mmCIF file of C-alpha atoms in Angstrom:
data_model
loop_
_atom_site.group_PDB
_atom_site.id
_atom_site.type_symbol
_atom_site.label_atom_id
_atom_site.label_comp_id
_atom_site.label_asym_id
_atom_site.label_seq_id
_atom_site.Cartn_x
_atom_site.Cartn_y
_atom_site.Cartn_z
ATOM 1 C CA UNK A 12 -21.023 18.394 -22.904
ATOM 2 C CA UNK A 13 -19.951 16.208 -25.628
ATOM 3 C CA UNK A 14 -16.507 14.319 -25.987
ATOM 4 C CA UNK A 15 -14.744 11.487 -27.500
ATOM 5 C CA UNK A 16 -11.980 9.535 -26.086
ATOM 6 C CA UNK A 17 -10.137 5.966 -26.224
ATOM 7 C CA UNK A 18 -12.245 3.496 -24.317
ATOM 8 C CA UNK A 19 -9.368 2.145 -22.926
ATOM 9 C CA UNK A 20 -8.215 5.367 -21.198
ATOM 10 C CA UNK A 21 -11.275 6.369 -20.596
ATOM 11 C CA UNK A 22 -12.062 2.937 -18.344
ATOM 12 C CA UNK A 23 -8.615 3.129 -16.790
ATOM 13 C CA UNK A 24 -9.586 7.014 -16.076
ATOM 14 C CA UNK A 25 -12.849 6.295 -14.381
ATOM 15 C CA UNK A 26 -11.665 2.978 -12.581
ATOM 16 C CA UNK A 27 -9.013 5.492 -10.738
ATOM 17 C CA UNK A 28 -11.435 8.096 -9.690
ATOM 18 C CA UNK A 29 -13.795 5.498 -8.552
ATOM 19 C CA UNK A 30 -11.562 3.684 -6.061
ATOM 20 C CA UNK A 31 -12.565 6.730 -3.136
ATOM 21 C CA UNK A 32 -16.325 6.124 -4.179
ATOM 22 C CA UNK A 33 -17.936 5.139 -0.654
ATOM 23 C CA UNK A 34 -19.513 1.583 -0.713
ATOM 24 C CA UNK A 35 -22.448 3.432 1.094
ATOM 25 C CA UNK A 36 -23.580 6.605 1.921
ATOM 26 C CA UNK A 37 -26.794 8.899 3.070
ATOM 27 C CA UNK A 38 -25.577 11.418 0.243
ATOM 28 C CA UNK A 39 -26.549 9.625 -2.999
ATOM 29 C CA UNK A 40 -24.274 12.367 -4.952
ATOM 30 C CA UNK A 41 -21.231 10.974 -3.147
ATOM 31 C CA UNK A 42 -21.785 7.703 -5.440
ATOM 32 C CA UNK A 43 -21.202 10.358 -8.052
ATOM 33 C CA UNK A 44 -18.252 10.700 -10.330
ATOM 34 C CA UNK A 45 -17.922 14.225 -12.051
ATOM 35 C CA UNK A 46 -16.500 14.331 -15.621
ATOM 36 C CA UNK A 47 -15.422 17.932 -16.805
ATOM 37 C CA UNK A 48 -14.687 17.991 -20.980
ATOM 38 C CA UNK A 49 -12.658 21.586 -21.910
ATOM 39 C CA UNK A 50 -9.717 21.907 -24.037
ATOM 40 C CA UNK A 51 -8.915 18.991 -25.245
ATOM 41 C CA UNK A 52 -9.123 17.081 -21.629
ATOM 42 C CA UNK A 53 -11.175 14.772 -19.744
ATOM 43 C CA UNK A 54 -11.051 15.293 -16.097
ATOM 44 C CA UNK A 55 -12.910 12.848 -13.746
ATOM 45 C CA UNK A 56 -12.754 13.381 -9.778
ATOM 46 C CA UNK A 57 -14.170 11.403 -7.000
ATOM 47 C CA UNK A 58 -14.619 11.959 -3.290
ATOM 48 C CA UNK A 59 -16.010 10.793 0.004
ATOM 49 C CA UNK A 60 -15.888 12.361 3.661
ATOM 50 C CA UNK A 61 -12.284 10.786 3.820
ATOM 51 C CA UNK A 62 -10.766 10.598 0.424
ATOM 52 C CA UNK A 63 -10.410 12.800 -2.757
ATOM 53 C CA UNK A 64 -9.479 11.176 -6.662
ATOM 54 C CA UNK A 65 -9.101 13.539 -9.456
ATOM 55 C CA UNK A 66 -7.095 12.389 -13.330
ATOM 56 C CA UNK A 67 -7.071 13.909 -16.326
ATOM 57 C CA UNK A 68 -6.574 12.423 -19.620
ATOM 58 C CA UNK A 69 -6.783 13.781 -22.804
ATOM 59 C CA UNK A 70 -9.812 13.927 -24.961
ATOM 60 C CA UNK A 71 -11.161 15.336 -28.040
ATOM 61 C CA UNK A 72 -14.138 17.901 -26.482
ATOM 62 C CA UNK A 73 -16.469 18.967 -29.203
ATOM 63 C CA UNK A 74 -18.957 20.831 -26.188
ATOM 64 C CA UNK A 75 -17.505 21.799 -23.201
ATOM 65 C CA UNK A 76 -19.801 20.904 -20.156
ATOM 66 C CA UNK A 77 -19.884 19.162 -16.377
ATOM 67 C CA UNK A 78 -22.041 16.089 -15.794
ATOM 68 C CA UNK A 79 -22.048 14.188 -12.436
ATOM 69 C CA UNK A 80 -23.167 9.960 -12.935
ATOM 70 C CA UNK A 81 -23.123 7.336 -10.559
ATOM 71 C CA UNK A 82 -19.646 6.265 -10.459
ATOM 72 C CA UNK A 83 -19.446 2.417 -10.200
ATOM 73 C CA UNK A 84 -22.295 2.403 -12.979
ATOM 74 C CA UNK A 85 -20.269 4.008 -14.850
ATOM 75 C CA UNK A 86 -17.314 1.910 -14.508
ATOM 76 C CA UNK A 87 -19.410 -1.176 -15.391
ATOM 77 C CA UNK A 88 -20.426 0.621 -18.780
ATOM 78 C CA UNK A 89 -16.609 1.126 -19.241
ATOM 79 C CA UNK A 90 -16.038 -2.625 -18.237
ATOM 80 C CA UNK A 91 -17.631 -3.682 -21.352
ATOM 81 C CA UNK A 92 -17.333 -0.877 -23.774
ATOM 82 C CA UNK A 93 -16.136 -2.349 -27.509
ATOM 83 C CA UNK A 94 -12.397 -1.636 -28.189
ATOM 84 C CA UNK A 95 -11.920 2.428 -29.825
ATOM 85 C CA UNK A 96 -13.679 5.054 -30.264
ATOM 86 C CA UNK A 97 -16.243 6.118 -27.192
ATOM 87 C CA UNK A 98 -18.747 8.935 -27.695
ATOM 88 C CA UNK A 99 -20.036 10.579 -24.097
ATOM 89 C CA UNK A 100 -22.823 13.603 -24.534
ATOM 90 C CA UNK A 101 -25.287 15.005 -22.614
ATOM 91 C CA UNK A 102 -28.122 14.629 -23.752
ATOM 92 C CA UNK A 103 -31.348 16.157 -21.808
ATOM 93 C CA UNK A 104 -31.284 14.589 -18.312
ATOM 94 C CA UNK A 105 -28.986 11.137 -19.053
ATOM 95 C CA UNK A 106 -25.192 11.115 -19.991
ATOM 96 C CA UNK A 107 -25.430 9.014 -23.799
ATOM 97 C CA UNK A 108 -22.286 6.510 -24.061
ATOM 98 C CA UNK A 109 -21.704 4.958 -27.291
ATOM 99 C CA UNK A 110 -18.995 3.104 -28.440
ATOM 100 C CA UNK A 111 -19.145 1.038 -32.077
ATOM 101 C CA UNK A 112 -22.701 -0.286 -31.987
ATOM 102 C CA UNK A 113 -23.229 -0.633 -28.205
ATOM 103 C CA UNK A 114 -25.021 2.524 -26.931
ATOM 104 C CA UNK A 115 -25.791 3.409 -23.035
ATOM 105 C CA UNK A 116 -28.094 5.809 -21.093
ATOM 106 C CA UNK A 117 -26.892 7.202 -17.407
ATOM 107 C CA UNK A 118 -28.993 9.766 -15.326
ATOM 108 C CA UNK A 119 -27.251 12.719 -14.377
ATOM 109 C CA UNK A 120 -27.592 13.724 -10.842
ATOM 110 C CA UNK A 121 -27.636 17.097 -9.663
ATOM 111 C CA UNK A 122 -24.438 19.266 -9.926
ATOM 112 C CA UNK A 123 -25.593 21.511 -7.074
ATOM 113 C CA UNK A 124 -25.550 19.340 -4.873
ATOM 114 C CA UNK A 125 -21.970 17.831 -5.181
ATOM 115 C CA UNK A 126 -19.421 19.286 -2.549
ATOM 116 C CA UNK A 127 -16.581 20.895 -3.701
ATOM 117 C CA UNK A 128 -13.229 19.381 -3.865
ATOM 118 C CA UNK A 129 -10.696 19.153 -1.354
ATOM 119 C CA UNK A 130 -7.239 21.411 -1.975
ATOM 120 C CA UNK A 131 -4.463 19.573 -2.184
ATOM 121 C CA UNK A 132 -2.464 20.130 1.129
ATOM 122 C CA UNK A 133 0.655 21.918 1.611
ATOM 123 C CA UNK A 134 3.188 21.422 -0.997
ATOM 124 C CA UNK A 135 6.441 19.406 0.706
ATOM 125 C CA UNK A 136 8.623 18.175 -1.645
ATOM 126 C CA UNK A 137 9.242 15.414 -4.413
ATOM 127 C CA UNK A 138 9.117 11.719 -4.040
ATOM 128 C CA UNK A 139 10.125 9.128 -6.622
ATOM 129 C CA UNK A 140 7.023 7.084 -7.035
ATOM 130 C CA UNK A 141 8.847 3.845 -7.763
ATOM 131 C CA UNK A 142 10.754 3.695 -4.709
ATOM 132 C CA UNK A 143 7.938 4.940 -2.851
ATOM 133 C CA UNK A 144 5.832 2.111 -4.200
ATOM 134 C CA UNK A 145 8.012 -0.473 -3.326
ATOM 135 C CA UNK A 146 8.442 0.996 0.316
ATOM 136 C CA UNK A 147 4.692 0.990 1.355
ATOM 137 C CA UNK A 148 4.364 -2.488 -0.243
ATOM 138 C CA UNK A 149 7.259 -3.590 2.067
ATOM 139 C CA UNK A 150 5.611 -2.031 5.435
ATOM 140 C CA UNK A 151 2.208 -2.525 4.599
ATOM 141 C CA UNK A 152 1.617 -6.069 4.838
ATOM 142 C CA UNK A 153 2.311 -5.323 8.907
ATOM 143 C CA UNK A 154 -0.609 -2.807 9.711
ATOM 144 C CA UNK A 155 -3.229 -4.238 11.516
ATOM 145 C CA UNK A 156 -6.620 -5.499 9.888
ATOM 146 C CA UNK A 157 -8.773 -4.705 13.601
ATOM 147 C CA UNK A 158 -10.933 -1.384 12.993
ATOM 148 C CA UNK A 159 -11.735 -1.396 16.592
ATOM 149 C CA UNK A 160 -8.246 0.229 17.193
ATOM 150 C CA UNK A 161 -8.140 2.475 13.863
ATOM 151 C CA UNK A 162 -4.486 3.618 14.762
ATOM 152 C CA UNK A 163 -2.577 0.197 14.057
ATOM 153 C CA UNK A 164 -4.444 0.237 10.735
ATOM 154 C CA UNK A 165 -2.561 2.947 8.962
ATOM 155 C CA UNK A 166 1.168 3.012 8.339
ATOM 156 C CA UNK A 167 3.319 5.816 9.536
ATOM 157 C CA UNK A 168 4.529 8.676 7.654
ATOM 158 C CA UNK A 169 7.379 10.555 8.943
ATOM 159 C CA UNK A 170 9.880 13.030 6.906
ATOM 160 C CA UNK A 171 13.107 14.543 8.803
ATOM 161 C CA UNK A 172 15.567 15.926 6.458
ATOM 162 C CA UNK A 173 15.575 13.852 3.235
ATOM 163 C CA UNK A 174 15.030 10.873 4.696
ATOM 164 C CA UNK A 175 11.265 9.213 4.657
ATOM 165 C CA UNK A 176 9.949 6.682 7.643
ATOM 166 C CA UNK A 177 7.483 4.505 6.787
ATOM 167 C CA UNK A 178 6.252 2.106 9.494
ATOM 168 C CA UNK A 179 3.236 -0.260 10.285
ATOM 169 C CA UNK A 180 2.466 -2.386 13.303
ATOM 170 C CA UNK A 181 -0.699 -4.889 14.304
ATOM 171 C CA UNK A 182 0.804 -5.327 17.414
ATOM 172 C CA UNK A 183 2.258 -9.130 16.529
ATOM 173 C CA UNK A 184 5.239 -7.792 14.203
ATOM 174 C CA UNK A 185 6.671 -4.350 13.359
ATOM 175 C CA UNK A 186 7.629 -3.405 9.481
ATOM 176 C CA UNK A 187 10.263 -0.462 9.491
ATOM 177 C CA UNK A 188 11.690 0.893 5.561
ATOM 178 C CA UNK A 189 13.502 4.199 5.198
ATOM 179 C CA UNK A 190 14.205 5.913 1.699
ATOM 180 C CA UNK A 191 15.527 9.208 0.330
ATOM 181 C CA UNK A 192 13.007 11.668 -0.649
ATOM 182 C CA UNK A 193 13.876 15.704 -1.986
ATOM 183 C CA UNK A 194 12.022 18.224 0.426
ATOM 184 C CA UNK A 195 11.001 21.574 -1.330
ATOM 185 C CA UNK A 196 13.343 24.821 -0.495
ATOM 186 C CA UNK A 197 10.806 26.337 1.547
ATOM 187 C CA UNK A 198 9.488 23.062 3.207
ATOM 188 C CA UNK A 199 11.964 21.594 6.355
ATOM 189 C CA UNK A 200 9.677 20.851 8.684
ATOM 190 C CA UNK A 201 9.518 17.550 9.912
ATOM 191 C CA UNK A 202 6.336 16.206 10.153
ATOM 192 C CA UNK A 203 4.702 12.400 11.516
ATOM 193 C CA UNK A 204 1.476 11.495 10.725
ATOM 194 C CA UNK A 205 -0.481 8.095 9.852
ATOM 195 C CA UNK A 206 -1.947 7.526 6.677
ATOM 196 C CA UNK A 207 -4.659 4.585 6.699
ATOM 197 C CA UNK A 208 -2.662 1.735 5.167
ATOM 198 C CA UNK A 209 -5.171 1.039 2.291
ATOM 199 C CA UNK A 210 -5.563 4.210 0.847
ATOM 200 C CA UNK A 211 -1.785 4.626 1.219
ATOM 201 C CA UNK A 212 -0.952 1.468 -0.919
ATOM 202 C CA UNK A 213 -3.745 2.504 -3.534
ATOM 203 C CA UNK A 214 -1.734 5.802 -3.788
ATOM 204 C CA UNK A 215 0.943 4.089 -3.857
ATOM 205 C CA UNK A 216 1.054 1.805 -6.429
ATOM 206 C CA UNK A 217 -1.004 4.135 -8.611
ATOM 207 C CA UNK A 218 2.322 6.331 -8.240
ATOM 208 C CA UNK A 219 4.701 3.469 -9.390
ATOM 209 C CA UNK A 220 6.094 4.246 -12.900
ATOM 210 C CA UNK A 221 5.569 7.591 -12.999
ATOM 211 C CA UNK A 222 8.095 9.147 -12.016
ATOM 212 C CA UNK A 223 8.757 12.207 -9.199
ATOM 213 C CA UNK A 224 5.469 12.574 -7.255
ATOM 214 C CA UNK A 225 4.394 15.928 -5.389
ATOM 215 C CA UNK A 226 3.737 15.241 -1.503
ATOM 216 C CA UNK A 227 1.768 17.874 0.079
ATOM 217 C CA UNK A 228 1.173 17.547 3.926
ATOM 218 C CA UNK A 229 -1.334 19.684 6.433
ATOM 219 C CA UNK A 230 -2.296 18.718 9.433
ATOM 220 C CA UNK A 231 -5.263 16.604 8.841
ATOM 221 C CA UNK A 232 -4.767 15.238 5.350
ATOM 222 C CA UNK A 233 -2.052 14.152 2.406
ATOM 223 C CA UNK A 234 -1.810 14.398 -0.903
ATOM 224 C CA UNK A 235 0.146 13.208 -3.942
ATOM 225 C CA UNK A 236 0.638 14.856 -7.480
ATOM 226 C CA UNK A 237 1.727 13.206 -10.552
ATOM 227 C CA UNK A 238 0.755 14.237 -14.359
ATOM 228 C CA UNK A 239 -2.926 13.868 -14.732
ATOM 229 C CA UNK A 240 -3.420 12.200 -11.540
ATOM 230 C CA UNK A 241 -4.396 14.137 -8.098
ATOM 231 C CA UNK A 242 -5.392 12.558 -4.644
ATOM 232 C CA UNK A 243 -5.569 13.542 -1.347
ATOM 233 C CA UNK A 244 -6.948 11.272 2.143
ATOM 234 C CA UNK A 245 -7.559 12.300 5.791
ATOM 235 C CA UNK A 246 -5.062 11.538 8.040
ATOM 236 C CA UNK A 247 -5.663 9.240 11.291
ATOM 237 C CA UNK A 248 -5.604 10.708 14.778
ATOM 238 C CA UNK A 249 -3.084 9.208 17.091
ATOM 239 C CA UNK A 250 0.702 7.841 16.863
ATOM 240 C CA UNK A 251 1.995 4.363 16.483
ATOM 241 C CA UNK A 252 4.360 2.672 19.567
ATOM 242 C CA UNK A 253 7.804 3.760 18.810
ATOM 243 C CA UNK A 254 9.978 1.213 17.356
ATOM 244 C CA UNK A 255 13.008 2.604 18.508
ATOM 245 C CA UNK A 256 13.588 0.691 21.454
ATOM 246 C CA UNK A 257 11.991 -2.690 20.500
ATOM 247 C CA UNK A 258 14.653 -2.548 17.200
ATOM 248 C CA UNK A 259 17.231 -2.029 19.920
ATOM 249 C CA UNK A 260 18.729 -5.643 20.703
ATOM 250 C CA UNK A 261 21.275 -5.215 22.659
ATOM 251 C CA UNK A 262 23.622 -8.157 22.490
ATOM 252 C CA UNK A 263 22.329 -10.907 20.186
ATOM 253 C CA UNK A 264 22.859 -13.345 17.742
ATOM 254 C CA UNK A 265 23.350 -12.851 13.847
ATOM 255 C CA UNK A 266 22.077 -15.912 11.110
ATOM 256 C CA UNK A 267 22.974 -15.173 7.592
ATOM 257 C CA UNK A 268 21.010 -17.301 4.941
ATOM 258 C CA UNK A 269 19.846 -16.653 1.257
ATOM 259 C CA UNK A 270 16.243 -15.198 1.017
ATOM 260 C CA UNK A 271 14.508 -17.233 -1.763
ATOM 261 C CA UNK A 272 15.743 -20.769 -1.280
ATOM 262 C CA UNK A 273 14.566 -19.751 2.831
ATOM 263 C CA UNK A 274 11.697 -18.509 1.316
ATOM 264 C CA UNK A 275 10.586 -21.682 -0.760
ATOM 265 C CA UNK A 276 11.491 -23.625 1.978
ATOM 266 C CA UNK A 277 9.003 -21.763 4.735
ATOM 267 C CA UNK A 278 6.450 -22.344 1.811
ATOM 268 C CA UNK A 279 7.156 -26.016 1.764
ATOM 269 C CA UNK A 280 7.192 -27.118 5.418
ATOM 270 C CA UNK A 281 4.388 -25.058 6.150
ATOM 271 C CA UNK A 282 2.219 -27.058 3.952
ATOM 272 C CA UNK A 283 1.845 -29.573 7.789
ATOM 273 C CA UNK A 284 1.214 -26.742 9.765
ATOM 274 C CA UNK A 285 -2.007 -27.011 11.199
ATOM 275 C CA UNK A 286 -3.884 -23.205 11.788
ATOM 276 C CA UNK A 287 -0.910 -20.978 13.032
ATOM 277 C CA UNK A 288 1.357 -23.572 14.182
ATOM 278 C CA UNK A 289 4.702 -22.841 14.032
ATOM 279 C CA UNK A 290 7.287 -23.453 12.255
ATOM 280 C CA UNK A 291 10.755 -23.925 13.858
ATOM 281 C CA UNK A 292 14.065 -23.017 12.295
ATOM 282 C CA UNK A 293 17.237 -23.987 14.069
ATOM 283 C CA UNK A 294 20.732 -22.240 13.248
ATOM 284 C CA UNK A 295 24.250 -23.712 13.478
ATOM 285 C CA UNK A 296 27.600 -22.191 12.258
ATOM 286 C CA UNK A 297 27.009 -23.492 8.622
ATOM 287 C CA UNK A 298 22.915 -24.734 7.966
ATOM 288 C CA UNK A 299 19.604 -23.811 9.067
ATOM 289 C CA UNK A 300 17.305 -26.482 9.551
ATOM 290 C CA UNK A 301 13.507 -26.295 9.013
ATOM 291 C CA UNK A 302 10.462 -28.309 10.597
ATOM 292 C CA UNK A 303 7.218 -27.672 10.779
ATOM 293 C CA UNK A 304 4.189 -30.087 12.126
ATOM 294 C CA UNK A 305 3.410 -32.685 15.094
ATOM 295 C CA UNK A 306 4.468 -36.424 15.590
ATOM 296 C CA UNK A 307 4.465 -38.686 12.697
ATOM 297 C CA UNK A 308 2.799 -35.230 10.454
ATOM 298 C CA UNK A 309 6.155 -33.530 9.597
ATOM 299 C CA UNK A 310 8.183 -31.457 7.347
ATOM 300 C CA UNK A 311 12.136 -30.233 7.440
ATOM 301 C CA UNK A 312 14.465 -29.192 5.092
ATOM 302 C CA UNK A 313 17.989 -28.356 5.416
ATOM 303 C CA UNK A 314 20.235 -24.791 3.739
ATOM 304 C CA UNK A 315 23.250 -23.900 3.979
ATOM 305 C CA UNK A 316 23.759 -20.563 6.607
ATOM 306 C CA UNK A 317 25.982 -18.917 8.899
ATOM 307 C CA UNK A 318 25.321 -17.988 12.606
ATOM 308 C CA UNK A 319 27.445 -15.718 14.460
ATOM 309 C CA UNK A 320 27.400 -15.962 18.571
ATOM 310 C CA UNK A 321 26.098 -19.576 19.949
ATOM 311 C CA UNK A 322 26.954 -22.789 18.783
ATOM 312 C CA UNK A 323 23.189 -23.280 18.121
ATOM 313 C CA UNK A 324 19.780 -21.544 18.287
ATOM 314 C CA UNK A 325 16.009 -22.681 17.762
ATOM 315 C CA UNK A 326 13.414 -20.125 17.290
ATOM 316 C CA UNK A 327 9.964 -20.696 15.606
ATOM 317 C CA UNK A 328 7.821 -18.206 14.237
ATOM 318 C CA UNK A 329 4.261 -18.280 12.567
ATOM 319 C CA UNK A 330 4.675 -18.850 9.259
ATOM 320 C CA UNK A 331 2.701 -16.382 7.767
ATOM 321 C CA UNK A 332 4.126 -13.833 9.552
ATOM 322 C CA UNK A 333 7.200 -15.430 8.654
ATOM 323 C CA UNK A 334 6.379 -15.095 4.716
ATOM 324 C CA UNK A 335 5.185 -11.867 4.798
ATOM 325 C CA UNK A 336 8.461 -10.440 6.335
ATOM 326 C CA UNK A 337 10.694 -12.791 3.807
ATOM 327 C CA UNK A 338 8.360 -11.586 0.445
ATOM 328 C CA UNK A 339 8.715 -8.134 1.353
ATOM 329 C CA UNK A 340 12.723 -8.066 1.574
ATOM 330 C CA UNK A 341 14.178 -7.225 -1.449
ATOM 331 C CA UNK A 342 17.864 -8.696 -1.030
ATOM 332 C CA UNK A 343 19.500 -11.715 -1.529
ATOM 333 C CA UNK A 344 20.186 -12.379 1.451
ATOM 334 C CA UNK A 345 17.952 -11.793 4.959
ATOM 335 C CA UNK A 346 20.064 -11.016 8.080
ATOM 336 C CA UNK A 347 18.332 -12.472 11.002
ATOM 337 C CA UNK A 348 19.461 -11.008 14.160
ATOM 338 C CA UNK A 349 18.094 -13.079 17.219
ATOM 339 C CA UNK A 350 17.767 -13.034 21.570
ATOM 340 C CA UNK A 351 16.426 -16.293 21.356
ATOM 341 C CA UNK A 352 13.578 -18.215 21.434
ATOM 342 C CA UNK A 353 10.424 -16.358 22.222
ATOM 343 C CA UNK A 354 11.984 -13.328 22.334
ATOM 344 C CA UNK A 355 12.002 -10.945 19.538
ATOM 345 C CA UNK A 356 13.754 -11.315 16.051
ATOM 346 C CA UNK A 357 14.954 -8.491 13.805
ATOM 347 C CA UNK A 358 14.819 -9.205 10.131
ATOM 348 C CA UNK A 359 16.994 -7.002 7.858
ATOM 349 C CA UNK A 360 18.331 -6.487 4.487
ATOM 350 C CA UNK A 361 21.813 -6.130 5.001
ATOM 351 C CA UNK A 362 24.358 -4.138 7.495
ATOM 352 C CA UNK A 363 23.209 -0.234 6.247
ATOM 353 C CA UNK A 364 19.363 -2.095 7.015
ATOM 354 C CA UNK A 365 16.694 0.213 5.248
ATOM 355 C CA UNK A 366 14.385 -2.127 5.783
ATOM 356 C CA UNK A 367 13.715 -3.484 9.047
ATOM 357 C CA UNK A 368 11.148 -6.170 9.998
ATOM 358 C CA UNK A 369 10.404 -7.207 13.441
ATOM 359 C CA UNK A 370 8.492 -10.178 14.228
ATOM 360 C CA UNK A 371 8.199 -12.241 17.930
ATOM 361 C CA UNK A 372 9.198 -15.465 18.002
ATOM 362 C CA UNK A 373 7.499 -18.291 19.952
ATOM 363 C CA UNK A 374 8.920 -21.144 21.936
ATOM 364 C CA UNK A 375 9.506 -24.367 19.761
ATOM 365 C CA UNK A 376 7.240 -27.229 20.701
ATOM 366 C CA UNK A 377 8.989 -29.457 23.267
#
């Protein structure tokens, strides 16, 4: 095998694949990244027991050939590879990489022993990778961190029609976004699943500026399509709680208040918060007003808002819960809709709410 290629693309190629290497593993040839040169393209796939990675680029291939090289090694190489022109050959038992007057050695490990690829699933239907981007971004920052219950750490994936569900929960707040997606003419199935949340936003923003993605489904993995780039991950077994009813308020009350001057302002009061103290926001008919902190240790700020219902209503919240739900609305304005305090709060991006963030509230200090 012998090929030269951009060392730009060719970093940017293997930094992709590498991203499902394992950090460990009792199958060295899992560490392994497998580059394929033939007809004028560079392919370079990746896998584990959970995760597959496969991108093409192109490439000028002088010898066809396979090699398989520890992957992260490789990626240092690339890390540091002069601007232009990079040579890769195999040469005897070591993959040569030379690029200006910097030249590197890698030792091939056996093809034989490298498992096949993963197909990609079940073909569903088309997905605009922008919008899908921004989506899992928005839920994401909700699923929980706690591998001891693996369920609340991926987001859920649910299609019905041509509208997509995304949804993630750590038990402490509940991100809900909805967006249009195109199923196939032979796929209108519905189907819910959970995708673990990492691998989901790596996808994800991989996808973002690409255009229409393919989303294949089975029952037991996903996978996404786009150009050169091919990757597929093993679902997660169970369901999240349903968020129907919690989202269901019943009568309650409605604030209205710009998002970024509320979001500066969270930022700026916080600053006195000791740990996870809260910080308290109180609504009237025309001004919120923000504190945060104990005794003589305290921040507030006043901004201008509307509240529909009471004359009056304090809730508190932990502020980076708080945050996280404020960054990841998109709007100029955040509808919070309210029982009161330590109850839950609904945070929304307008009336027709595709995006739906639920967060509990906790009593304000006394």
């Amino acid at each position: 095998m012998e090929f030269r290629i951009d060392s730009g693309v060719l970093t940017e190629a293997v930094a992709w694949a590498a991203r499902v290497l394992p950090a460990r593993s009792p199958l060295p040839v899992l560490g392994g990244l497998l580059l394929e040169a033939a007809d004028g393209r560079l392919r370079v796939s990746g896998l584990d027991h959970e995760a597959s990675a496969r991108v093409e680029v192109e490439a000028d291939t002088d010898v066809e050939g396979r090699a398989l090289v520890l992957g992260r090694r490789l990626l240092d190489i690339c890390k540091v590879l002069p601007r232009g022109r990079t040579e890769l050959a195999v040469e005897g038992a070591r993959l040569a990489v030379t690029s200006g007057d910097a030249r590197f050695g890698l030792s091939l490990l056996p093809l034989e022993d490298y498992p096949a690829p993963p197909a990609l699933p079940e073909v569903r239907g088309l997905v605009d990778g922008d919008a899908f981007a921004t989506a899992v971004g928005q839920v994401a920052v909700a699923a929980g961190r706690d591998d001891a219950l693996p369920v609340l750490t991926g987001i859920r994936l649910a299609l019905d029609g041509t509208t997509m569900t995304l949804a993630a929960t750590d038990r402490y707040r509940y991100a809900v976004r909805t967006l249009e997606w195109k199923p196939g003419a032979e796929s209108s199935e519905a189907a819910d699943v959970v995708v673990p949340a990492r691998r989901l936003t790596e996808i994800a923003r991989s996808l973002a500026h690409t255009g229409p993605a393919v989303l294949a489904l089975d029952g037991g993995s996903i996978g996404f399509e786009n150009g050169g780039l091919r990757t597929t991950t093993r679902l997660l077994d169970g369901r999240l709680p349903r968020h129907d009813k919690l989202f269901t308020l019943g009568d309650h009350a409605v604030a209205t208040t710009e998002r970024a001057p509320l979001t500066e302002a969270v930022k700026r009061v916080a600053v006195v918060a000791e740990g996870d103290s809260p910080v308290q926001l109180t609504f009237t008919p025309r001004s919120i007003h923000l504190q945060a902190g104990y005794e003589d240790d305290i921040a507030s700020q006043h901004l201008p808002a509307t509240l529909t219902g009471p004359d009056t209503l304090t809730v508190a919240f932990n502020p980076g819960y708080l945050l996280d739900a404020l960054t990841t609305l998109d709007t100029p304005e955040v509808h919070f809709h309210l029982l009161g305090p330590g109850q839950r709060a609904l945070l929304t991006d307008g009336p027709q709410a595709t995006h739906r963030h639920l967060l509990m509230s906790v009593k304000p200090p006394a």
